Short mmCIF file of C-alpha atoms and ligand atoms in Angstrom, two decimals:
data_model
loop_
_atom_site.label_atom_id
_atom_site.label_comp_id
_atom_site.label_asym_id
_atom_site.label_seq_id
_atom_site.Cartn_x
_atom_site.Cartn_y
_atom_site.Cartn_z
CA ILE A 1 0.27 -8.48 -25.31
CA SER A 2 2.08 -11.65 -24.27
CA ILE A 3 3.05 -10.08 -20.92
CA ILE A 4 -0.57 -9.17 -20.30
CA PHE A 5 -1.68 -12.63 -21.32
CA ALA A 6 0.85 -14.30 -19.05
CA LEU A 7 -0.21 -12.11 -16.12
CA GLY A 8 -3.84 -12.79 -16.87
CA VAL A 9 -3.20 -16.50 -16.60
CA ALA A 10 -1.31 -16.00 -13.34
CA PHE A 11 -4.24 -14.04 -11.90
CA ALA A 12 -6.80 -16.53 -13.05
CA SER A 13 -5.08 -19.21 -11.01
CA PRO A 14 -3.67 -17.68 -7.83
CA ALA A 15 -2.95 -21.16 -6.47
CA PHE A 16 0.80 -21.69 -6.15
CA ALA A 17 3.07 -24.11 -4.38
CA GLN A 18 3.37 -23.21 -0.71
CA ILE A 19 6.64 -24.06 0.98
CA GLU A 20 6.30 -26.89 3.53
CA CYS A 21 7.85 -26.07 6.89
CA LYS A 22 9.84 -28.70 8.76
CA LEU A 23 9.19 -29.79 12.31
CA GLY A 24 11.06 -27.57 14.77
CA GLU A 25 11.30 -24.57 12.42
CA VAL A 26 9.87 -21.22 13.54
CA VAL A 27 7.05 -20.55 11.06
CA ILE A 28 6.74 -16.98 9.75
CA LYS A 29 3.50 -16.36 7.88
CA PHE A 30 3.17 -13.15 5.85
CA SER A 31 -0.34 -12.41 4.61
CA HIS A 32 -0.98 -9.68 2.03
CA VAL A 33 -3.52 -8.66 -0.58
CA VAL A 34 -1.53 -8.00 -3.78
CA PRO A 35 0.05 -10.34 -6.36
CA PRO A 36 3.32 -12.10 -5.46
CA ARG A 37 5.48 -10.32 -8.05
CA GLY A 38 5.79 -7.11 -10.03
CA HIS A 39 4.45 -5.12 -7.06
CA PRO A 40 6.61 -3.52 -4.33
CA LYS A 41 4.81 -5.43 -1.55
CA GLY A 42 4.63 -8.76 -3.39
CA ASP A 43 8.30 -8.42 -4.34
CA PHE A 44 9.34 -7.54 -0.79
CA ALA A 45 7.48 -10.51 0.72
CA ARG A 46 8.92 -12.87 -1.89
CA MET A 47 12.51 -11.62 -1.56
CA LEU A 48 12.30 -11.84 2.23
CA ALA A 49 10.93 -15.39 2.10
CA GLU A 50 13.66 -16.44 -0.36
CA ARG A 51 16.40 -15.26 2.01
CA VAL A 52 14.79 -16.59 5.19
CA ASN A 53 14.18 -19.96 3.60
CA SER A 54 17.71 -20.33 2.30
CA GLU A 55 19.76 -18.67 5.06
CA MET A 56 17.67 -19.79 8.04
CA ASN A 57 16.74 -23.21 6.67
CA GLY A 58 16.21 -25.68 9.53
CA ARG A 59 15.56 -22.91 12.07
CA ALA A 60 12.94 -20.70 10.43
CA CYS A 61 10.54 -21.07 7.54
CA MET A 62 8.58 -18.28 5.85
CA GLN A 63 5.29 -18.75 4.02
CA VAL A 64 3.77 -15.93 1.97
CA PHE A 65 0.02 -15.74 1.32
CA PRO A 66 -0.69 -13.16 -1.45
CA PHE A 67 -4.01 -12.16 -3.13
CA SER A 68 -5.98 -11.83 0.19
CA GLN A 69 -6.13 -15.64 0.10
CA LEU A 70 -5.55 -15.92 3.84
CA TYR A 71 -6.87 -12.57 5.16
CA ASP A 72 -7.91 -9.24 3.71
CA ASP A 73 -6.50 -6.08 5.29
CA GLU A 74 -9.42 -5.60 7.65
CA LYS A 75 -8.83 -9.04 9.16
CA VAL A 76 -5.07 -9.21 8.98
CA MET A 77 -4.45 -6.82 11.87
CA GLU A 78 -6.69 -8.94 14.10
CA ALA A 79 -4.78 -12.04 12.98
CA LEU A 80 -1.51 -10.30 13.77
CA ILE A 81 -2.70 -9.19 17.20
CA LEU A 82 -3.77 -12.78 17.92
CA GLY A 83 -0.44 -14.09 16.61
CA ASP A 84 -2.06 -16.11 13.79
CA VAL A 85 0.29 -14.43 11.30
CA GLN A 86 3.75 -13.09 12.06
CA LEU A 87 4.05 -10.40 9.37
CA ALA A 88 1.60 -8.10 7.61
CA ALA A 89 1.99 -4.83 5.74
CA PRO A 90 -1.42 -3.18 5.41
CA SER A 91 -1.77 0.17 3.75
CA LEU A 92 -1.59 2.91 6.38
CA SER A 93 -5.01 4.13 5.21
CA LYS A 94 -6.57 1.01 6.71
CA LEU A 95 -5.46 1.50 10.30
CA GLU A 96 -7.93 4.18 11.34
CA VAL A 97 -9.85 1.78 13.60
CA TYR A 98 -6.66 1.59 15.69
CA THR A 99 -5.17 5.07 15.44
CA ASN A 100 -5.76 8.54 14.00
CA LYS A 101 -2.03 9.20 13.65
CA TYR A 102 -1.60 7.43 10.31
CA ARG A 103 -4.25 9.73 8.86
CA LEU A 104 -1.31 12.05 8.32
CA PHE A 105 -0.17 9.93 5.38
CA ASP A 106 -3.61 10.13 3.76
CA LEU A 107 -3.76 13.93 3.56
CA PRO A 108 -4.10 14.76 -0.14
CA PHE A 109 -1.16 16.57 -1.75
CA LEU A 110 0.90 16.34 1.46
CA PHE A 111 4.07 15.03 -0.16
CA GLU A 112 5.37 16.39 -3.46
CA ASP A 113 7.18 13.19 -4.38
CA MET A 114 8.53 9.93 -2.97
CA ASP A 115 11.84 11.56 -2.00
CA ALA A 116 9.92 13.75 0.44
CA VAL A 117 8.16 10.65 1.80
CA GLN A 118 11.52 8.93 2.32
CA ARG A 119 12.93 12.02 4.07
CA PHE A 120 9.95 12.33 6.40
CA THR A 121 9.70 8.65 7.30
CA ALA A 122 13.45 8.57 8.07
CA SER A 123 13.13 11.60 10.39
CA GLU A 124 12.61 11.35 14.15
CA GLN A 125 8.87 12.07 13.85
CA GLY A 126 8.53 9.54 11.04
CA GLN A 127 10.34 6.85 13.01
CA GLU A 128 8.21 7.53 16.11
CA LEU A 129 5.12 6.80 14.05
CA LEU A 130 6.32 3.21 13.62
CA ASP A 131 5.47 2.66 17.29
CA VAL A 132 1.86 3.79 17.36
CA MET A 133 0.47 0.25 17.23
CA SER A 134 2.46 -0.87 20.29
CA ASP A 135 -0.66 -0.46 22.50
CA PHE A 136 -2.07 -3.39 20.54
CA GLY A 137 1.01 -5.56 21.04
CA VAL A 138 2.25 -5.02 17.50
CA VAL A 139 5.71 -3.70 16.49
CA GLY A 140 6.25 -1.59 13.36
CA LEU A 141 9.44 -2.95 11.80
CA GLY A 142 9.74 -0.42 8.99
CA TYR A 143 8.05 1.47 6.18
CA LEU A 144 7.51 -0.14 2.80
CA PHE A 145 6.69 2.20 -0.08
CA ASP A 146 4.46 1.69 -3.06
CA GLY A 147 4.06 5.15 -4.58
CA LEU A 148 1.74 8.09 -5.11
CA LYS A 149 -1.82 7.44 -6.24
CA HIS A 150 -3.82 8.34 -9.34
CA PHE A 151 -7.49 8.52 -10.22
CA SER A 152 -9.34 6.47 -12.78
CA ALA A 153 -13.01 6.34 -13.78
CA ASP A 154 -15.27 5.09 -16.50
CA LYS A 155 -15.15 8.55 -18.08
CA PRO A 156 -12.27 10.98 -18.68
CA LEU A 157 -11.16 12.92 -15.60
CA LEU A 158 -9.08 16.02 -16.13
CA VAL A 159 -10.33 18.30 -13.40
CA PRO A 160 -12.07 17.33 -10.14
CA SER A 161 -15.48 18.51 -11.37
CA ASP A 162 -15.29 15.76 -14.03
CA GLY A 163 -15.74 13.33 -11.14
CA ALA A 164 -18.82 15.07 -9.71
CA GLY A 165 -21.70 12.65 -9.24
CA LEU A 166 -19.54 9.56 -9.71
CA LYS A 167 -18.93 6.89 -7.09
CA PHE A 168 -15.32 6.05 -6.25
CA ARG A 169 -14.01 3.06 -4.35
CA VAL A 170 -11.79 4.06 -1.44
CA GLN A 171 -9.85 2.14 1.18
CA ASN A 172 -11.19 2.05 4.72
CA SER A 173 -10.29 5.70 5.35
CA ASP A 174 -12.39 8.69 6.37
CA VAL A 175 -9.75 11.03 4.95
CA ALA A 176 -10.25 9.39 1.56
CA VAL A 177 -14.04 9.73 1.93
CA ALA A 178 -13.69 13.46 2.71
CA MET A 179 -11.37 13.90 -0.26
CA ILE A 180 -13.82 12.25 -2.65
CA GLU A 181 -16.76 14.20 -1.26
CA ALA A 182 -14.80 17.43 -1.80
CA MET A 183 -14.95 16.55 -5.53
CA GLY A 184 -18.74 16.39 -5.38
CA ALA A 185 -18.48 12.61 -5.77
CA SER A 186 -19.46 9.82 -3.41
CA ALA A 187 -17.12 7.29 -1.81
CA GLN A 188 -17.60 3.62 -1.16
CA LYS A 189 -15.24 1.76 1.16
CA LEU A 190 -14.42 -1.65 -0.31
CA ALA A 191 -11.82 -4.33 0.40
CA PHE A 192 -9.06 -4.53 -2.20
CA LYS A 193 -10.15 -7.93 -3.46
CA GLU A 194 -13.58 -6.51 -4.37
CA VAL A 195 -12.30 -3.62 -6.48
CA TYR A 196 -11.89 -5.22 -9.93
CA GLY A 197 -15.37 -6.78 -9.82
CA ALA A 198 -16.96 -3.58 -8.52
CA LEU A 199 -15.42 -1.56 -11.36
CA GLN A 200 -16.34 -4.17 -13.94
CA LEU A 201 -19.96 -4.41 -12.80
CA GLY A 202 -20.35 -0.66 -12.36
CA VAL A 203 -20.97 -0.92 -8.60
CA VAL A 204 -18.48 1.94 -8.49
CA ASP A 205 -17.45 4.22 -11.38
CA GLY A 206 -13.87 4.85 -10.40
CA GLN A 207 -11.04 4.29 -7.98
CA GLU A 208 -7.69 5.76 -6.95
CA ASN A 209 -4.52 3.75 -6.52
CA SER A 210 -0.80 3.35 -7.21
CA TRP A 211 0.54 2.42 -10.67
CA SER A 212 1.57 -0.94 -9.26
CA ASN A 213 -1.94 -1.75 -8.02
CA ILE A 214 -3.67 -0.36 -11.11
CA PHE A 215 -1.45 -2.49 -13.36
CA THR A 216 -1.02 -5.71 -11.39
CA SER A 217 -4.71 -5.91 -10.41
CA ARG A 218 -5.71 -4.84 -13.96
CA PHE A 219 -8.03 -1.99 -12.92
CA TYR A 220 -7.02 -0.16 -16.15
CA GLU A 221 -8.89 -2.77 -18.19
CA VAL A 222 -12.26 -1.72 -16.80
CA GLN A 223 -11.76 2.06 -16.74
CA ASN A 224 -11.80 4.79 -19.39
CA GLY A 225 -8.30 5.92 -18.45
CA ILE A 226 -5.97 6.82 -15.61
CA THR A 227 -5.34 10.45 -14.67
CA GLU A 228 -1.88 11.05 -13.28
CA THR A 229 -2.88 13.07 -10.22
CA ASN A 230 -0.19 11.98 -7.74
CA HIS A 231 -2.70 13.10 -5.12
CA GLN A 232 -2.02 10.82 -2.18
CA LEU A 233 0.51 8.35 -0.82
CA LEU A 234 0.19 4.57 -0.74
CA ALA A 235 2.61 3.22 1.85
CA TYR A 236 2.71 0.35 4.30
CA VAL A 237 4.27 -0.43 7.65
CA VAL A 238 5.45 -4.00 8.09
CA PHE A 239 4.17 -5.16 11.47
CA ALA A 240 4.95 -8.17 13.66
CA PRO A 241 3.42 -9.32 16.97
CA LYS A 242 5.71 -8.10 19.79
CA GLU A 243 5.27 -11.25 21.86
CA TRP A 244 6.24 -13.46 18.94
CA LEU A 245 9.31 -11.39 18.05
CA GLU A 246 10.50 -11.36 21.64
CA SER A 247 9.97 -15.10 22.00
CA LEU A 248 12.64 -15.80 19.34
CA GLU A 249 16.09 -16.96 20.48
CA PRO A 250 18.31 -13.83 20.46
CA ASP A 251 20.58 -15.05 17.64
CA LEU A 252 17.60 -16.14 15.55
CA GLN A 253 15.90 -12.79 16.15
CA ASP A 254 19.11 -10.96 15.15
CA GLN A 255 19.51 -12.96 11.98
CA PHE A 256 15.87 -12.47 11.01
CA LEU A 257 15.92 -8.72 11.70
CA THR A 258 19.16 -8.28 9.75
CA ILE A 259 17.73 -10.08 6.72
CA PHE A 260 14.49 -8.13 7.16
CA ARG A 261 16.21 -4.72 7.20
CA GLU A 262 18.45 -5.49 4.24
CA THR A 263 15.51 -6.75 2.19
CA LEU A 264 13.39 -3.74 3.09
CA VAL A 265 16.12 -1.34 1.94
CA LYS A 266 16.42 -3.28 -1.31
CA ALA A 267 12.64 -3.36 -1.88
CA ASN A 268 12.27 0.36 -1.19
CA ALA A 269 15.19 1.17 -3.50
CA GLN A 270 13.44 -0.56 -6.41
CA ALA A 271 9.84 0.58 -5.68
CA ALA A 272 10.05 3.74 -7.81
CA GLN A 273 11.31 1.79 -10.80
CA THR A 274 8.61 -0.88 -10.38
CA SER A 275 6.00 1.87 -10.26
CA GLU A 276 7.35 3.50 -13.43
CA GLU A 277 7.48 0.15 -15.25
CA ASN A 278 3.89 -0.60 -14.28
CA ARG A 279 2.78 2.82 -15.59
CA GLN A 280 4.60 2.12 -18.86
CA ARG A 281 2.99 -1.32 -19.18
CA ILE A 282 -0.46 0.32 -19.07
CA VAL A 283 0.58 2.76 -21.81
CA ASP A 284 2.17 -0.04 -23.88
CA ALA A 285 -1.01 -2.10 -23.63
CA GLY A 286 -2.79 0.77 -25.39
CA TYR A 287 -4.70 2.21 -22.41
CA THR A 288 -5.04 5.93 -21.77
CA VAL A 289 -2.92 7.75 -19.20
CA ARG A 290 -3.82 11.43 -18.91
CA GLU A 291 -1.18 13.86 -17.70
CA LEU A 292 -2.34 17.09 -16.10
CA ALA A 293 -1.44 20.59 -17.22
CA PRO A 294 -0.27 22.74 -14.26
CA GLU A 295 -3.56 24.66 -14.10
CA GLN A 296 -5.53 21.38 -14.08
CA ARG A 297 -3.37 19.98 -11.29
CA GLN A 298 -3.91 23.20 -9.34
CA GLN A 299 -7.66 22.59 -9.44
CA TRP A 300 -7.21 19.18 -7.79
CA VAL A 301 -5.03 20.75 -5.11
CA ASP A 302 -7.51 23.59 -4.50
CA VAL A 303 -10.45 21.18 -4.14
CA MET A 304 -8.73 18.60 -1.93
CA ARG A 305 -6.32 20.61 0.21
CA PRO A 306 -9.12 22.01 2.49
CA VAL A 307 -9.72 18.43 3.73
CA TRP A 308 -6.62 18.83 5.93
CA GLY A 309 -8.59 21.18 8.20
CA ASP A 310 -11.04 18.42 9.14
CA PHE A 311 -8.27 16.16 10.47
CA GLU A 312 -5.67 18.64 11.76
CA ASP A 313 -6.65 18.32 15.42
CA GLN A 314 -6.59 14.52 15.40
CA ILE A 315 -3.27 14.28 13.61
CA GLY A 316 -1.55 17.25 15.21
CA LYS A 317 -0.47 20.49 13.52
CA ASP A 318 3.21 19.93 14.41
CA LEU A 319 3.28 16.53 12.77
CA ILE A 320 1.67 17.92 9.63
CA ALA A 321 4.19 20.77 9.59
CA ALA A 322 7.06 18.27 9.93
CA ALA A 323 5.76 16.27 6.96
CA VAL A 324 5.32 19.41 4.86
CA ALA A 325 8.87 20.48 5.73
CA ALA A 326 10.16 17.27 4.14
CA ASN A 327 9.12 18.64 0.74
CA THR A 328 11.94 21.18 0.66
C1 LMR B 401 -5.87 -0.90 -1.56
O1 LMR B 401 -6.72 -1.45 -0.83
O2 LMR B 401 -6.16 -0.25 -2.56
C2 LMR B 401 -4.41 -1.06 -1.21
O3 LMR B 401 -4.25 -0.84 0.15
C3 LMR B 401 -3.93 -2.42 -1.56
C4 LMR B 401 -2.48 -2.56 -1.18
O4 LMR B 401 -2.19 -3.27 -0.23
O5 LMR B 401 -1.64 -1.96 -1.86
#
């Protein structure tokens, strides 16, 4: 209870002390939409800023803007392209206005677990996908993982037909819309910062997200329960403007990229544990988490898997096959 209370207070007042940069320092602004701690993205941004600000003090200065307080994910890519922020890590589901390639990661039941995701993203095809935003002057510096996603609603969901007729919030993703419609439900695209209020007011009946988002943004409080569907991936690419990165003095760029890579490895290594802890916190707070029996899970797969066919041509059959192969 006290943990929940403490977090509640933190959420109620997202204002926090922002580090002041000194004259002459390269300023690195990282804008994101989640809380600053207890979430794989918040933790990564914070750990990176801590190292940059201590090891590069006097030469570089990193400011983190959590909670969509600077930009939401729809706006952050524009800000990055314009060079108004230097780092952003939007969910890959939100990049469809720029590319169809990341739709791969949205295909429901594509990856069996996070080990398969790690194997695929480390492969040649996975690494090539980091570059797809280069046409927009943006470099993909690496993948950051949150976890697989789960459904929640204001009524119990055990099989997909339980969601028929309900309205679910989705990210800005046509794959997600198709997936929800396959359940006989309707989808509403909403920015992350709108989700809690929309669930609370009944503008939408349900949502689907990672344990870390469901816990740290408290969606569980305004839902009947969470159903552990593991149906889709939530992952990010950390992007930087190419022109900005290349404008850095070579030794400064090297130092930054070394710190960046080391911190990313560390953040990804702890993401699974963070996810599990956040799931447990929901259970400990007395909220319902529903696990699926194999035959129930199979119903979700059978309903959602046909969605792949709608996007196969855009994504490419070979790429899908390479991702599927990472499951074995
Ligand atoms: C969402 O909008 O649900 C997520 O993309 C938020 C996030 O960045 O994890």
